Coordinates of C-alpha atoms and ligand atoms in Angstrom, one line a residue:
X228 CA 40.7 157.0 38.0
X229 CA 40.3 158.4 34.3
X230 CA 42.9 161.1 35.3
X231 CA 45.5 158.4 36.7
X232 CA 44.9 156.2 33.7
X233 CA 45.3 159.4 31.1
X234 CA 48.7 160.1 33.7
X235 CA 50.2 156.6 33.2
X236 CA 49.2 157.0 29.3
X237 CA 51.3 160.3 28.9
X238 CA 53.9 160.2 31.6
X239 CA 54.3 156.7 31.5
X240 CA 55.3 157.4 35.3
X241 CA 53.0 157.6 38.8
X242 CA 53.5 157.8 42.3
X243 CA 52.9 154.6 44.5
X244 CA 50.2 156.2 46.0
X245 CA 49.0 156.5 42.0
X246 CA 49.9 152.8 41.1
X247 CA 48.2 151.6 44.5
X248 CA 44.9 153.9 43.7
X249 CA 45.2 151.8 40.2
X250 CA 45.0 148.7 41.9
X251 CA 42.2 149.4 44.4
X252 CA 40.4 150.5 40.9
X253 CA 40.7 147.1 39.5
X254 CA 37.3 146.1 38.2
X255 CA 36.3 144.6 34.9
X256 CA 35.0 148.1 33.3
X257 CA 38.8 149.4 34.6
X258 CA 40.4 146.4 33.1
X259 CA 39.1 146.5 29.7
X260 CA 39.8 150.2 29.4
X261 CA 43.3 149.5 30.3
X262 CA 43.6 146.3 28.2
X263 CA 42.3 148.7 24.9
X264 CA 45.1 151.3 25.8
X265 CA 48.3 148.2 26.5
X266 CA 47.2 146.5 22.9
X267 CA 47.3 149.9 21.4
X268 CA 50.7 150.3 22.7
X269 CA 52.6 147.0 22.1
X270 CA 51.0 147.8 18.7
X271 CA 52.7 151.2 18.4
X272 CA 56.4 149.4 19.0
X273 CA 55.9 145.6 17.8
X274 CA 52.8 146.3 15.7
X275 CA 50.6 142.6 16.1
X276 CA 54.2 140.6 16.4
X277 CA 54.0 137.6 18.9
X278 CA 57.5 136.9 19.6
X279 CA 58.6 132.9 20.7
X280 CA 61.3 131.8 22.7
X281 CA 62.2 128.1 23.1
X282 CA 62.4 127.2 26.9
X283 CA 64.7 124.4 27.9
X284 CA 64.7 123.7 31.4
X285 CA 68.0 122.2 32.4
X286 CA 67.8 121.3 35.9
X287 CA 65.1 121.0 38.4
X288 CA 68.1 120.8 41.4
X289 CA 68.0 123.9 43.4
X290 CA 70.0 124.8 46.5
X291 CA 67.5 127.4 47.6
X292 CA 64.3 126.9 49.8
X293 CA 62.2 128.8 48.6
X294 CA 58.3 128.6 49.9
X295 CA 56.2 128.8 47.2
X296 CA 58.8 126.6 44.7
X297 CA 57.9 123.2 44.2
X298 CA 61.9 122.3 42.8
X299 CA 62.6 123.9 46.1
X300 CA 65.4 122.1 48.3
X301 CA 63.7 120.2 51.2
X302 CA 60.9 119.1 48.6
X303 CA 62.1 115.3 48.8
X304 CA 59.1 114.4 46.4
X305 CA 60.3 115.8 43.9
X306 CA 62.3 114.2 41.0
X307 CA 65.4 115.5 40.4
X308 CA 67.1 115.6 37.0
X309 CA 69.6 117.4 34.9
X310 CA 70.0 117.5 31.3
X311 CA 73.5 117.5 29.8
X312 CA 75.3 119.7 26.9
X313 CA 74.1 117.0 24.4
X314 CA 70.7 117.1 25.3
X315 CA 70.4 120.7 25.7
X316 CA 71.8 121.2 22.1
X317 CA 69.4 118.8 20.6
X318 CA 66.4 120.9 22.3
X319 CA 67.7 123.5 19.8
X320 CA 68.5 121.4 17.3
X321 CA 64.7 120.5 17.4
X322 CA 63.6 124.3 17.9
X323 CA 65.2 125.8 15.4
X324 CA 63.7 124.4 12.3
X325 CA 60.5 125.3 14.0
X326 CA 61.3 128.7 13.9
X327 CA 62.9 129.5 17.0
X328 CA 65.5 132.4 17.3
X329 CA 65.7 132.5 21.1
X330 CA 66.4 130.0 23.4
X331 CA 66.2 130.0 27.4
X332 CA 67.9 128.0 29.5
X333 CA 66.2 128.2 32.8
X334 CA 67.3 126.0 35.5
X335 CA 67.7 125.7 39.4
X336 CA 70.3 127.2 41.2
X337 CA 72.4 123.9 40.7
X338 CA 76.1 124.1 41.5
X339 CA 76.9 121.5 38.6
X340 CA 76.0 124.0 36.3
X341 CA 79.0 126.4 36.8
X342 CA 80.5 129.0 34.5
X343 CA 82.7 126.7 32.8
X344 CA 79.9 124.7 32.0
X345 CA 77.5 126.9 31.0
X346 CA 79.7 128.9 29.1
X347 CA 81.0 125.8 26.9
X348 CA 76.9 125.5 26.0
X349 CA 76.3 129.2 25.6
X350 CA 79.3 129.4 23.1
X351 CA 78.3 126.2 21.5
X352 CA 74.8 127.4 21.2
X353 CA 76.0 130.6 19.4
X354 CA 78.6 129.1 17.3
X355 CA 76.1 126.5 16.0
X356 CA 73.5 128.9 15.5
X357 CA 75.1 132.6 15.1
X358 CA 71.8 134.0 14.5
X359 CA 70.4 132.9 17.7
X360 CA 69.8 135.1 21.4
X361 CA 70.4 133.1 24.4
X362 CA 68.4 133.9 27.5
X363 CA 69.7 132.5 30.9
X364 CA 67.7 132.4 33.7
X365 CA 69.7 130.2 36.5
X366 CA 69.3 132.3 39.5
X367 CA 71.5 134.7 41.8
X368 CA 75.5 134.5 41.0
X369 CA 78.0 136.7 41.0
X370 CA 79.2 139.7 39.0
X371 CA 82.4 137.3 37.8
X372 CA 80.3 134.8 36.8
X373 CA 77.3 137.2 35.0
X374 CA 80.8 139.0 33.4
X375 CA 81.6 134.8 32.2
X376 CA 78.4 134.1 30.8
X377 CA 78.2 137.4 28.9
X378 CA 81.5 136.6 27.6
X379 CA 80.6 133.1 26.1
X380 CA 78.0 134.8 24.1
X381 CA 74.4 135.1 26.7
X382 CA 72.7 138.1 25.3
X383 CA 69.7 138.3 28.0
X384 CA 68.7 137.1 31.7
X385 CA 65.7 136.7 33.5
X386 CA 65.2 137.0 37.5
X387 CA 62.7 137.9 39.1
X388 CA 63.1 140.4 41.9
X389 CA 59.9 138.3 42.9
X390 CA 59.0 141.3 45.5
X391 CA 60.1 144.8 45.9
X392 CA 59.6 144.7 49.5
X393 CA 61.7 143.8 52.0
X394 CA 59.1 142.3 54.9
X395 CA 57.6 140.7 52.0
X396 CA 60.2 139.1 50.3
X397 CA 61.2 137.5 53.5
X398 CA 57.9 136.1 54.5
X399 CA 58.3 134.2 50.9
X400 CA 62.6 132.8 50.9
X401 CA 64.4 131.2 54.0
X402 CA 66.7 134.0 55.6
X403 CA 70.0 133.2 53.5
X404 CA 67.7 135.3 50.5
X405 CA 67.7 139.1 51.0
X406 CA 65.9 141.6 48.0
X407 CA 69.6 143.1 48.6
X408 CA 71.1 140.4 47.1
X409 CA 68.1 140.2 44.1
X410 CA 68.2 143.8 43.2
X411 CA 72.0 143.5 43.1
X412 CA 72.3 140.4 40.8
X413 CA 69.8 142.6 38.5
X414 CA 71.8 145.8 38.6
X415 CA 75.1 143.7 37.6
X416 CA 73.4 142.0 35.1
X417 CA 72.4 145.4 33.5
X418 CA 76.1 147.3 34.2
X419 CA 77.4 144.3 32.2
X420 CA 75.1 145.0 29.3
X421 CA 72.2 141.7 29.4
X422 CA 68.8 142.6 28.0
X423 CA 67.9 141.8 31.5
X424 CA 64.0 140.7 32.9
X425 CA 62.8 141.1 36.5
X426 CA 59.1 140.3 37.8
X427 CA 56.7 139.2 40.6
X428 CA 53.5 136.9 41.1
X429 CA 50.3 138.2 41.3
X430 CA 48.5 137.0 44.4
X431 CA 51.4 135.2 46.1
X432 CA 50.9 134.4 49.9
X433 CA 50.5 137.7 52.4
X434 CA 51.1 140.0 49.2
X435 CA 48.9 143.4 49.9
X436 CA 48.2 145.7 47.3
X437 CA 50.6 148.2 48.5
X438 CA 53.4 145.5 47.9
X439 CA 51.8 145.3 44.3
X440 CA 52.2 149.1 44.6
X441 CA 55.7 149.1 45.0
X442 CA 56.7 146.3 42.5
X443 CA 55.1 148.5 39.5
X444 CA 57.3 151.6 40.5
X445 CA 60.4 149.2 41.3
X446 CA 59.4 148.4 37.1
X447 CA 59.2 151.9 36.2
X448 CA 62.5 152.8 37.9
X449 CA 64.3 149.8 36.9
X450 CA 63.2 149.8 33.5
X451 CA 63.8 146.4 32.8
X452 CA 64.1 145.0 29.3
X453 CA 61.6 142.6 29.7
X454 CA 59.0 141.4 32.8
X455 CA 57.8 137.9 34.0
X456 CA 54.5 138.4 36.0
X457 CA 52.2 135.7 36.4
X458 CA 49.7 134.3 38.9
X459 CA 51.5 132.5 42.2
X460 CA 50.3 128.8 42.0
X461 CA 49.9 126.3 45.0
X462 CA 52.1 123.4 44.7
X463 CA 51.3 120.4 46.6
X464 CA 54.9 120.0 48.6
X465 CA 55.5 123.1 49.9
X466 CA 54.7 124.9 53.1
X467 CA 52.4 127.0 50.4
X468 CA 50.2 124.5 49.8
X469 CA 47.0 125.8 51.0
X470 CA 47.0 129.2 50.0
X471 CA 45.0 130.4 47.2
X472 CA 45.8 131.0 43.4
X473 CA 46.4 134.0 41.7
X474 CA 43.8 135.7 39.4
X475 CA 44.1 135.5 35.9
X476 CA 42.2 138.8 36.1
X477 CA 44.3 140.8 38.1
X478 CA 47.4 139.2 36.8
X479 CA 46.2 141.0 32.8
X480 CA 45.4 144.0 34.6
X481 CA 49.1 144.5 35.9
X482 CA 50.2 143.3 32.1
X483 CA 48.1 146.3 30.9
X484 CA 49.4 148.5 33.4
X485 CA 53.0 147.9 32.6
X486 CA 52.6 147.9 28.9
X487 CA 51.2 151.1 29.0
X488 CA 54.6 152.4 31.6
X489 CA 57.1 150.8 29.2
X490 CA 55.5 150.5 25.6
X491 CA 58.5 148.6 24.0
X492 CA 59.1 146.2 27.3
X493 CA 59.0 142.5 26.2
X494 CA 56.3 141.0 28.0
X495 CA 55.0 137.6 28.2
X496 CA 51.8 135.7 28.6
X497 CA 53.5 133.4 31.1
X498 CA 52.7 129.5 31.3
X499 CA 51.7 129.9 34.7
X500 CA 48.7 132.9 33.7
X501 CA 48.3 129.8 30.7
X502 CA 47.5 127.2 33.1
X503 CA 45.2 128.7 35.6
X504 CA 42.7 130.2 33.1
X505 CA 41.1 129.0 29.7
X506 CA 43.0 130.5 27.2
X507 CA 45.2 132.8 29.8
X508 CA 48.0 133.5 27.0
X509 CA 45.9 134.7 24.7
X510 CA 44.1 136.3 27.1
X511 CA 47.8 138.0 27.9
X512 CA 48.1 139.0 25.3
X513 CA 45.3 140.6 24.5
X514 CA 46.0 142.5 28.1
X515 CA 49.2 143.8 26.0
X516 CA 51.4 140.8 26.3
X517 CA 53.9 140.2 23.5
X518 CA 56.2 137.2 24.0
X519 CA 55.3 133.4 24.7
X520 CA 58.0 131.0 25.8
X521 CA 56.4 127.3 24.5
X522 CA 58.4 124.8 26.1
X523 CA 61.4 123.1 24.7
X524 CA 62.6 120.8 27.0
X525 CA 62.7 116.8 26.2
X526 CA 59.3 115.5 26.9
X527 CA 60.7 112.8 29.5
X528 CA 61.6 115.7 32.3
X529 CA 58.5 118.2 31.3
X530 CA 56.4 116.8 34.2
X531 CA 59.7 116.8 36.7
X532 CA 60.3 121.0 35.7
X533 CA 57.2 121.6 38.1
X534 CA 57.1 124.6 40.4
X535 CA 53.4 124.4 40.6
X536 CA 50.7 122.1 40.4
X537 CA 49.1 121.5 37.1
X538 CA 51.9 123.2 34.9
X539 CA 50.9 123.0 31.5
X540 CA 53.3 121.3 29.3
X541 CA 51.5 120.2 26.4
X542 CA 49.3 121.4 24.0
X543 CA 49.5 124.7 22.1
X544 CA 51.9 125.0 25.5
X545 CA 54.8 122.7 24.1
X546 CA 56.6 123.7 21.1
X547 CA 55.9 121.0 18.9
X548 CA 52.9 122.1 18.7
X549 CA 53.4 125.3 17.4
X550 CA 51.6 125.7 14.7
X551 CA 48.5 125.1 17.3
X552 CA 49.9 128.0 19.0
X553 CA 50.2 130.0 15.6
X554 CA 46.4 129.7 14.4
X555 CA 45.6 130.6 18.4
X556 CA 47.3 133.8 18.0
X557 CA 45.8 134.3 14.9
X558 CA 42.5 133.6 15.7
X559 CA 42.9 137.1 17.8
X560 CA 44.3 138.6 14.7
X561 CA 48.2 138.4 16.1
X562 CA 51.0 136.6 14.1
X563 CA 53.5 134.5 16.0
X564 CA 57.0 135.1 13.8
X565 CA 60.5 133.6 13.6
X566 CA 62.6 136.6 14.8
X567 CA 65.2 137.1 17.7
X568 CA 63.0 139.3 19.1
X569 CA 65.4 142.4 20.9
X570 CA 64.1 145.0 22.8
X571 CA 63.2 148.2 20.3
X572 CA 65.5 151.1 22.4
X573 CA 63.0 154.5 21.7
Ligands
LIG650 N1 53.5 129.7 41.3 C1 53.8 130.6 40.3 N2 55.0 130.9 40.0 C2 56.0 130.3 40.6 N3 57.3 130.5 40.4 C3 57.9 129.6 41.3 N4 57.0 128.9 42.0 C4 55.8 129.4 41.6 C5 54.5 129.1 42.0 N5 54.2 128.2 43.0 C6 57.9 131.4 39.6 C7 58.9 132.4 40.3 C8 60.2 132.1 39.7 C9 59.8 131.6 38.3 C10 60.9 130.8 37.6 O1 58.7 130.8 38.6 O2 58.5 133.7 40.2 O3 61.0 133.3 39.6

């Protein structure tokens, strides 16, 4: 175990059969070890900098089906909503005073939000606000329509290869969603120059620790810009309902591990590792996370934005409450700062 740990330190690259030996050796003693080494080296690039970005969730329509997703299609429970371009302007509008320098617009795949649409916010967003990054995160498109966005001004993008394997990914999407169509969404939105973000749950239904295996070295050949991992959630409506919850343990474990593989990657405690444990983000970061993404969004849909049960929304979670989020971060002797927050190239 040392030996692979003191590996992934120096190489920053393993086999699977390395990475899957890693996971098999997840215990507390491992864990800590591994948490000492990923603080050490998010403080090497971003020194004990806890980056924000403002998430506005536009849309809870989705055309896709997915089973764990609780905005998925055939979910007739849920309540559907979109925002428009005036109330998407005012969430920044609100979060930049506070300090916000990124914002994300993360939606369903919802056809009324098409490039002409989006692009007329984007270039609104960055004319308004010059200084700002804007993160999309609206699902699979096409290369036309990445090229669009990237024109109007987008700087990053967020999707999450969810699985990198094949058997897997299809025991978790309807058939009309291939990994081939995922990993090829990721690779155009890297040829057309997005900081681009890929990631998995931790735990999600029939996932093996091989398939954990193969998403760490699917990280570490990809080299994304930045990685959303978080603990798979039950929601209520879905076929998924039953199955268990991710661990908050295992899911600061794989944080640790991929800090250590990319030491610049922008990683954040995600609101989903924040609502199944006490104190999950801090707990993230202190695994080697770097980012938080406090929510945005108007405070009338918040509730409606819910892919799993018991999302937090409030709290040191929303981002009027910010400066709640601030001493928490503190308290653990990090320092939450108004900054666009790029990727450091090494
Ligand atoms: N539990 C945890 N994460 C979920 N996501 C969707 N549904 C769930 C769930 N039930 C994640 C997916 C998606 C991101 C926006 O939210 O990984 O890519």
């Amino acid at each position: 175990m040392q030996k692979i740990i003191d590996k992934l330190y120096n190489e920053r690259s393993l086999s699977r059969d390395e990475y899957l030996a890693l996971i098999k050796g997840f215990s507390p003693e491992n864990a800590e070890k591994l948490a000492e080494l990923a603080r050490q080296r998010a403080k090497e690039s971003y020194q004990n900098k806890i980056f924000i970005r403002g998430l506005i969730e536009i849309s809870n329509i989705c055309k896709n089906d997915c089973l764990y997703c609780g905005i998925r299609r055939s979910n007739k429970n849920a309540d559907r909503y979109r925002l428009t371009k005036e109330e998407i302007l005012e969430c920044c509008d609100e979060g930049y005073p506070l300090g916000f320098r990124t914002f994300v617009m993360q939606g369903g795949e919802d056809s009324y939000f098409n490039d002409e649409r989006v692009c007329d916010i984007v270039s609104n967003i960055k004319r308004i606000y010059p200084d700002v990054a804007v993160t999309l995160s609206l699902g699979e498109r096409s290369y036309e329509s990445y090229k669009a966005l990237k024109e109007a001004g987008a700087d990053r993008y967020l999707l999450r290869h969810e699985t990198a394997t094949c058997e897997h990914y299809a025991r978790l999407h309807p058939s009309e969603l291939t990994l081939g169509n995922r990993i090829r969404c990721l690779n155009d939105l890297k040829s057309l120059g997005y900081q681009v973000g890929c990631g998995f749950m931790v735990e999600s239904p029939y996932q093996t620790e091989e398939n954990l295996a193969a998403d760490l070295k699917f990280i570490e050949e990809f080299s994304p810009e930045m990685c959303g991992i978080g603990p798979f959630i039950p929601h209520i409506d879905t076929p998924f309902r039953d199955e268990k919850a991710g661990s908050a343990e295992l899911t600061c474990y794989l944080l640790s591990i991929i800090r250590i593989m990319k030491p610049n990657i922008l990683l954040p405690a995600t609101t989903a590792l924040g609502s199944i444990a006490e104190d999950g983000r801090l707990k993230g970061i202190l695994s080697g996370a770097n980012v938080v993404m406090p929510n945005l969004s108007p405070y009338s849909v918040r509730k409606k934005y819910s892919l799993y049960n018991n999302k937090l929304h409030t709290g040191a979670e929303s981002a009027e409450a910010l400066d709640e989020l601030k001493r928490q971060v503190a308290s653990i002797g990090y320092e939450v700062v108004t900054d666009k927050g790029n990727y450091k190239e090494i």
